[in-house]
PDB file of C-alpha atoms in Angstrom:
ATOM      1  CA  GLY L  57       0.000   0.000   0.000  1.00 72.00           C
ATOM      2  CA  THR L  58       0.909   3.670  -0.246  1.00 82.00           C
ATOM      3  CA  ALA L  59       0.084   6.577   2.032  1.00 86.00           C
ATOM      4  CA  ASP L  60      -2.345   8.988   0.395  1.00 92.00           C
ATOM      5  CA  VAL L  61      -0.772  12.103   1.958  1.00 94.00           C
ATOM      6  CA  ALA L  62       2.539  12.789   3.724  1.00 93.00           C
ATOM      7  CA  LEU L  63       3.016  16.235   5.295  1.00 93.00           C
ATOM      8  CA  LEU L  64       6.450  17.235   6.523  1.00 90.00           C
ATOM      9  CA  SER L  65       7.936  19.787   8.890  1.00 86.00           C
ATOM     10  CA  ASP L  66      11.196  19.959  10.826  1.00 82.00           C
ATOM     11  CA  LYS L  67       9.724  18.199  13.876  1.00 90.00           C
ATOM     12  CA  LEU L  68       6.488  16.551  12.721  1.00 94.00           C
ATOM     13  CA  LEU L  69       5.611  13.927  10.115  1.00 94.00           C
ATOM     14  CA  VAL L  70       1.904  13.588   9.270  1.00 96.00           C
ATOM     15  CA  ILE L  71       0.628  10.518   7.430  1.00 96.00           C
ATOM     16  CA  VAL L  72      -2.947  10.572   6.093  1.00 96.00           C
ATOM     17  CA  ASP L  73      -4.760   7.544   4.704  1.00 96.00           C
ATOM     18  CA  LEU L  74      -8.136   7.757   2.954  1.00 95.00           C
ATOM     19  CA  LYS L  75     -10.646   5.010   3.735  1.00 94.00           C
ATOM     20  CA  TYR L  76     -13.793   5.121   1.638  1.00 91.00           C
ATOM     21  CA  GLY L  77     -15.694   2.274   3.268  1.00 89.00           C
ATOM     22  CA  ARG L  78     -18.379   2.671   5.934  1.00 88.00           C
ATOM     23  CA  ASN L  79     -16.929   0.207   8.462  1.00 86.00           C
ATOM     24  CA  PRO L  80     -15.049   2.362  11.028  1.00 89.00           C
ATOM     25  CA  VAL L  81     -11.243   2.213  10.855  1.00 92.00           C
ATOM     26  CA  GLN L  82      -9.238   3.591  13.777  1.00 93.00           C
ATOM     27  CA  ALA L  83      -5.940   5.453  13.546  1.00 95.00           C
ATOM     28  CA  GLU L  84      -4.723   4.358  16.969  1.00 94.00           C
ATOM     29  CA  ASP L  85      -2.685   1.129  16.989  1.00 93.00           C
ATOM     30  CA  ASN L  86      -3.021   0.932  13.202  1.00 94.00           C
ATOM     31  CA  ASP L  87      -0.205  -1.255  11.850  1.00 94.00           C
ATOM     32  CA  GLN L  88      -0.742  -0.072   8.270  1.00 94.00           C
ATOM     33  CA  LEU L  89      -0.230   3.590   9.209  1.00 96.00           C
ATOM     34  CA  VAL L  90       2.815   2.684  11.282  1.00 95.00           C
ATOM     35  CA  MET L  91       4.400   1.006   8.258  1.00 94.00           C
ATOM     36  CA  TYR L  92       3.598   4.017   6.049  1.00 95.00           C
ATOM     37  CA  ALA L  93       5.223   6.318   8.613  1.00 94.00           C
ATOM     38  CA  ASP L  94       8.294   4.110   8.937  1.00 93.00           C
ATOM     39  CA  GLY L  95       8.763   3.951   5.172  1.00 92.00           C
ATOM     40  CA  THR L  96       8.512   7.733   4.885  1.00 91.00           C
ATOM     41  CA  TRP L  97      10.863   8.255   7.821  1.00 88.00           C
ATOM     42  CA  GLU L  98      13.442   5.886   6.282  1.00 87.00           C
ATOM     43  CA  LEU L  99      13.423   7.968   3.089  1.00 88.00           C
ATOM     44  CA  LEU L 100      13.660  11.379   4.750  1.00 86.00           C
ATOM     45  CA  TYR L 101      15.386  11.042   8.131  1.00 79.00           C
ATOM     46  CA  ASP L 102      18.606  12.592   6.719  1.00 81.00           C
ATOM     47  CA  LEU L 103      16.674  15.751   5.781  1.00 85.00           C
ATOM     48  CA  TYR L 104      14.272  16.127   8.704  1.00 84.00           C
ATOM     49  CA  ALA L 105      14.706  15.654  12.452  1.00 85.00           C
ATOM     50  CA  PHE L 106      11.248  14.270  13.145  1.00 87.00           C
ATOM     51  CA  GLU L 107      10.287  14.056  16.800  1.00 92.00           C
ATOM     52  CA  GLU L 108       6.640  13.054  16.444  1.00 95.00           C
ATOM     53  CA  VAL L 109       4.460  11.278  13.931  1.00 95.00           C
ATOM     54  CA  GLU L 110       0.759  12.066  13.529  1.00 97.00           C
ATOM     55  CA  LEU L 111      -1.205   9.252  11.915  1.00 97.00           C
ATOM     56  CA  VAL L 112      -4.569  10.188  10.430  1.00 97.00           C
ATOM     57  CA  ILE L 113      -7.481   8.203   9.032  1.00 97.00           C
ATOM     58  CA  TYR L 114      -9.842  10.247   6.859  1.00 96.00           C
ATOM     59  CA  GLN L 115     -13.068   8.310   6.329  1.00 95.00           C
ATOM     60  CA  PRO L 116     -15.807  10.523   4.837  1.00 94.00           C
ATOM     61  CA  ARG L 117     -18.424   7.731   4.660  1.00 92.00           C
ATOM     62  CA  CYS L 118     -17.788   6.282   8.135  1.00 91.00           C
ATOM     63  CA  ALA L 119     -20.952   4.768   9.594  1.00 87.00           C
ATOM     64  CA  SER L 120     -20.227   6.216  13.052  1.00 86.00           C
ATOM     65  CA  GLY L 121     -19.960   9.754  11.696  1.00 87.00           C
ATOM     66  CA  GLU L 122     -16.393  10.073  13.014  1.00 90.00           C
ATOM     67  CA  THR L 123     -14.743  11.060   9.738  1.00 94.00           C
ATOM     68  CA  VAL L 124     -11.279  12.036  11.017  1.00 96.00           C
ATOM     69  CA  LYS L 125      -9.303   9.961  13.513  1.00 96.00           C
ATOM     70  CA  THR L 126      -5.760  10.782  14.644  1.00 96.00           C
ATOM     71  CA  TRP L 127      -3.017   9.136  16.670  1.00 96.00           C
ATOM     72  CA  THR L 128       0.222  10.898  17.599  1.00 96.00           C
ATOM     73  CA  ILE L 129       3.340   9.049  18.786  1.00 95.00           C
ATOM     74  CA  ASP L 130       6.975   9.981  19.180  1.00 95.00           C
ATOM     75  CA  VAL L 131       9.670   8.471  16.970  1.00 93.00           C
ATOM     76  CA  ASP L 132      10.949   6.179  19.747  1.00 94.00           C
ATOM     77  CA  ALA L 133       7.494   4.642  20.109  1.00 95.00           C
ATOM     78  CA  LEU L 134       7.357   4.323  16.319  1.00 94.00           C
ATOM     79  CA  ASP L 135      10.667   2.419  16.315  1.00 94.00           C
ATOM     80  CA  ARG L 136       9.441   0.034  19.017  1.00 95.00           C
ATOM     81  CA  TRP L 137       6.200  -0.598  17.146  1.00 94.00           C
ATOM     82  CA  VAL L 138       8.040  -1.244  13.879  1.00 95.00           C
ATOM     83  CA  GLU L 139      10.350  -3.729  15.605  1.00 95.00           C
ATOM     84  CA  VAL L 140       7.334  -5.711  16.801  1.00 94.00           C
ATOM     85  CA  LEU L 141       6.023  -5.774  13.229  1.00 94.00           C
ATOM     86  CA  ARG L 142       9.420  -6.895  11.910  1.00 93.00           C
ATOM     87  CA  VAL L 143       9.484  -9.833  14.319  1.00 93.00           C
ATOM     88  CA  ALA L 144       5.928 -10.833  13.381  1.00 90.00           C
ATOM     89  CA  ALA L 145       6.725 -10.529   9.671  1.00 90.00           C
ATOM     90  CA  GLY L 146       9.825 -12.688  10.128  1.00 89.00           C
ATOM     91  CA  GLU L 147       7.833 -15.370  11.902  1.00 86.00           C
ATOM     92  CA  ALA L 148       5.182 -15.281   9.159  1.00 82.00           C
ATOM     93  CA  TRP L 149       7.894 -15.622   6.497  1.00 86.00           C
ATOM     94  CA  ASP L 150       9.446 -18.616   8.273  1.00 84.00           C
ATOM     95  CA  ILE L 151       6.062 -20.327   8.513  1.00 79.00           C
ATOM     96  CA  TRP L 152       5.301 -19.679   4.839  1.00 77.00           C
ATOM     97  CA  HIS L 153       8.789 -20.691   3.678  1.00 78.00           C
ATOM     98  CA  ASP L 154       8.711 -23.943   5.663  1.00 78.00           C
ATOM     99  CA  ALA L 155       5.085 -24.602   4.670  1.00 71.00           C
ATOM    100  CA  LYS L 156       4.082 -25.122   8.297  1.00 69.00           C
ATOM    101  CA  PRO L 157       0.342 -25.601   8.891  1.00 70.00           C
ATOM    102  CA  LEU L 158      -1.301 -22.803  10.845  1.00 72.00           C
ATOM    103  CA  ALA L 159      -3.937 -23.334  13.494  1.00 77.00           C
ATOM    104  CA  PRO L 160      -6.994 -21.164  12.706  1.00 79.00           C
ATOM    105  CA  THR L 161      -7.579 -18.216  15.039  1.00 82.00           C
ATOM    106  CA  PRO L 162     -11.135 -17.058  14.259  1.00 81.00           C
ATOM    107  CA  GLY L 163     -12.577 -13.831  15.620  1.00 77.00           C
ATOM    108  CA  ALA L 164     -14.868 -10.972  14.691  1.00 73.00           C
ATOM    109  CA  LYS L 165     -12.075  -8.660  13.538  1.00 74.00           C
ATOM    110  CA  GLN L 166      -9.975 -11.021  11.428  1.00 79.00           C
ATOM    111  CA  CYS L 167     -12.997 -12.856   9.998  1.00 79.00           C
ATOM    112  CA  HIS L 168     -15.114  -9.768   9.283  1.00 77.00           C
ATOM    113  CA  TRP L 169     -14.713  -9.892   5.480  1.00 76.00           C
ATOM    114  CA  CYS L 170     -14.380 -13.660   5.126  1.00 78.00           C
ATOM    115  CA  LYS L 171     -17.035 -15.216   2.874  1.00 77.00           C
ATOM    116  CA  ALA L 172     -16.510 -18.701   4.347  1.00 75.00           C
ATOM    117  CA  LYS L 173     -17.805 -17.979   7.864  1.00 72.00           C
ATOM    118  CA  ALA L 174     -21.007 -19.952   7.305  1.00 66.00           C
ATOM    119  CA  ASP L 175     -18.996 -23.072   6.404  1.00 66.00           C
ATOM    120  CA  CYS L 176     -16.027 -22.650   8.734  1.00 76.00           C
ATOM    121  CA  GLY L 177     -15.851 -25.170  11.562  1.00 79.00           C
ATOM    122  CA  ALA L 178     -13.293 -23.103  13.471  1.00 83.00           C
ATOM    123  CA  TYR L 179     -15.530 -20.011  13.365  1.00 79.00           C
ATOM    124  CA  THR L 180     -18.534 -22.014  14.541  1.00 76.00           C
ATOM    125  CA  ALA L 181     -16.497 -23.449  17.426  1.00 81.00           C
ATOM    126  CA  HIS L 182     -15.372 -19.924  18.328  1.00 79.00           C
ATOM    127  CA  VAL L 183     -18.998 -18.737  18.515  1.00 77.00           C
ATOM    128  CA  GLU L 184     -19.882 -21.799  20.596  1.00 75.00           C
ATOM    129  CA  GLN L 185     -17.139 -21.028  23.081  1.00 77.00           C
ATOM    130  CA  ALA L 186     -18.063 -17.352  23.297  1.00 69.00           C
ATOM    131  CA  MET L 187     -21.726 -18.147  23.920  1.00 68.00           C
ATOM    132  CA  GLY L 188     -21.179 -21.071  26.230  1.00 65.00           C
ATOM    133  CA  VAL L 189     -23.422 -23.316  24.118  1.00 61.00           C
ATOM    134  CA  THR L 190     -22.874 -26.248  21.786  1.00 60.00           C
ATOM    135  CA  PHE L 191     -24.177 -26.430  18.240  1.00 59.00           C
ATOM    136  CA  ASP L 192     -24.145 -30.241  18.202  1.00 55.00           C
ATOM    137  CA  ASP L 193     -22.355 -31.409  15.039  1.00 51.00           C
ATOM    138  CA  LEU L 194     -22.029 -28.079  13.264  1.00 50.00           C
ATOM    139  CA  THR L 195     -18.229 -28.207  13.079  1.00 49.00           C
ATOM    140  CA  LYS L 196     -18.276 -31.394  11.030  1.00 53.00           C
ATOM    141  CA  GLU L 197     -17.555 -30.960   7.339  1.00 50.00           C
ATOM    142  CA  THR L 198     -20.764 -32.659   6.195  1.00 52.00           C
ATOM    143  CA  ILE L 199     -24.053 -33.655   7.798  1.00 50.00           C
ATOM    144  CA  GLY L 200     -26.111 -35.350   5.136  1.00 54.00           C
ATOM    145  CA  GLU L 201     -28.068 -38.289   3.872  1.00 56.00           C
ATOM    146  CA  VAL L 202     -28.529 -40.025   0.570  1.00 50.00           C
ATOM    147  CA  ILE L 203     -31.778 -39.060  -1.177  1.00 53.00           C
ATOM    148  CA  ASP L 204     -32.536 -40.451  -4.631  1.00 57.00           C
ATOM    149  CA  GLY L 205     -28.934 -41.456  -5.053  1.00 54.00           C
ATOM    150  CA  SER L 206     -27.510 -38.030  -4.148  1.00 57.00           C
ATOM    151  CA  VAL L 207     -25.927 -36.848  -0.902  1.00 51.00           C
ATOM    152  CA  VAL L 208     -27.954 -33.972   0.549  1.00 59.00           C
ATOM    153  CA  ASP L 209     -25.885 -31.764   2.883  1.00 61.00           C
ATOM    154  CA  HIS L 210     -27.867 -30.596   5.911  1.00 64.00           C
ATOM    155  CA  THR L 211     -24.985 -28.678   7.547  1.00 67.00           C
ATOM    156  CA  LEU L 212     -26.180 -25.225   6.483  1.00 70.00           C
ATOM    157  CA  GLY L 213     -29.728 -26.037   7.529  1.00 73.00           C
ATOM    158  CA  PHE L 214     -28.611 -27.082  11.008  1.00 68.00           C
ATOM    159  CA  LYS L 215     -26.693 -23.816  11.356  1.00 70.00           C
ATOM    160  CA  ARG L 216     -29.681 -21.819  10.111  1.00 72.00           C
ATOM    161  CA  ASP L 217     -31.770 -23.390  12.870  1.00 67.00           C
ATOM    162  CA  LYS L 218     -29.500 -21.697  15.419  1.00 66.00           C
ATOM    163  CA  VAL L 219     -29.436 -18.232  13.828  1.00 73.00           C
ATOM    164  CA  GLU L 220     -32.349 -16.842  15.856  1.00 68.00           C
ATOM    165  CA  MET L 221     -30.681 -17.861  19.116  1.00 61.00           C
ATOM    166  CA  VAL L 222     -27.365 -16.314  18.050  1.00 74.00           C
ATOM    167  CA  GLU L 223     -29.043 -13.086  16.931  1.00 74.00           C
ATOM    168  CA  GLN L 224     -30.965 -12.840  20.198  1.00 65.00           C
ATOM    169  CA  TRP L 225     -27.741 -13.278  22.138  1.00 66.00           C
ATOM    170  CA  CYS L 226     -26.036 -10.605  20.036  1.00 76.00           C
ATOM    171  CA  LYS L 227     -28.918  -8.158  20.548  1.00 77.00           C
ATOM    172  CA  ALA L 228     -28.861  -8.818  24.281  1.00 73.00           C
ATOM    173  CA  VAL L 229     -25.121  -8.116  24.448  1.00 78.00           C
ATOM    174  CA  HIS L 230     -25.540  -4.893  22.422  1.00 83.00           C
ATOM    175  CA  ALA L 231     -28.395  -3.728  24.646  1.00 84.00           C
ATOM    176  CA  ALA L 232     -26.536  -4.463  27.891  1.00 84.00           C
ATOM    177  CA  THR L 233     -23.410  -2.696  26.622  1.00 87.00           C
ATOM    178  CA  TYR L 234     -25.410   0.371  25.557  1.00 88.00           C
ATOM    179  CA  ALA L 235     -27.230   0.515  28.898  1.00 89.00           C
ATOM    180  CA  ARG L 236     -23.998   0.406  30.885  1.00 88.00           C
ATOM    181  CA  LEU L 237     -22.341   3.070  28.746  1.00 89.00           C
ATOM    182  CA  GLN L 238     -25.428   5.265  29.061  1.00 90.00           C
ATOM    183  CA  ALA L 239     -25.158   4.855  32.842  1.00 91.00           C
ATOM    184  CA  GLY L 240     -21.542   6.047  32.738  1.00 90.00           C
ATOM    185  CA  GLU L 241     -20.046   2.614  33.428  1.00 90.00           C
ATOM    186  CA  GLU L 242     -16.925   1.402  31.655  1.00 90.00           C
ATOM    187  CA  VAL L 243     -17.176  -1.590  29.325  1.00 89.00           C
ATOM    188  CA  MET L 244     -13.702  -2.889  28.508  1.00 89.00           C
ATOM    189  CA  GLY L 245     -13.067  -4.869  25.312  1.00 85.00           C
ATOM    190  CA  ALA L 246      -9.981  -6.632  23.971  1.00 80.00           C
ATOM    191  CA  ASP L 247      -8.885  -3.450  22.137  1.00 79.00           C
ATOM    192  CA  GLY L 248      -9.775  -1.004  24.904  1.00 83.00           C
ATOM    193  CA  PRO L 249     -12.939   0.548  26.366  1.00 88.00           C
ATOM    194  CA  TYR L 250     -16.082   0.888  24.298  1.00 87.00           C
ATOM    195  CA  LYS L 251     -17.564   4.353  23.876  1.00 85.00           C
ATOM    196  CA  LEU L 252     -20.753   5.957  22.602  1.00 84.00           C
ATOM    197  CA  ILE L 253     -20.349   8.014  19.426  1.00 80.00           C
ATOM    198  CA  ARG L 254     -22.967  10.481  18.258  1.00 72.00           C
ATOM    199  CA  GLY L 255     -24.332   9.389  14.877  1.00 67.00           C
ATOM    200  CA  ARG L 256     -25.585  11.506  12.038  1.00 66.00           C
ATOM    201  CA  GLU L 257     -28.909  13.243  12.461  1.00 65.00           C
ATOM    202  CA  GLY L 258     -31.763  11.945  10.344  1.00 62.00           C
ATOM    203  CA  HIS L 259     -33.458  13.888   7.566  1.00 63.00           C
ATOM    204  CA  ARG L 260     -36.891  13.899   9.188  1.00 64.00           C
ATOM    205  CA  LYS L 261     -38.050  17.106  10.863  1.00 60.00           C
ATOM    206  CA  TRP L 262     -41.067  17.772  13.024  1.00 59.00           C
ATOM    207  CA  SER L 263     -43.375  20.504  11.769  1.00 51.00           C
TER     208      SER L 263
END
């Protein structure tokens, strides 16, 4: 990838990345922006004595209405972050080069855009564990029977039977989270505390 905008001064490097999707993307702890900043710094550190880096996500169609998100770190923090990424990249290269099998690590963030969620046994098992319920044989590759000489796969149908329960659980979690945030209580997630963000106002007006 390539940074959309790089702004330079003697002490500050600003990296701006345009995101045109509606799904919110945060600037804080964003590995992609860190790599853009590091690449720019490597090219220009002889000419500029950067002390801080400001990383910016500009997302005009963001569903939350938060169109501009920023994260500012000093160059020492940038170096430490880049070193972590280098180690992770090296480990990924070793695994790929040696053709080592990887254990699946399903989750909402990494599986968000995956089109195979409905057929993924690992994802189903992850949902089971999170909900504290068991979906019987849903992680098996095939649940079927022979009808008129053909194997009819019932796996998707079994999963569809559970959708209402899963959706109800999700709605309950959303409602409880919203209620606690409205009451001023902190709800901590894996990536930090959740927060309420004011959405866009509707077009309807009372007359």
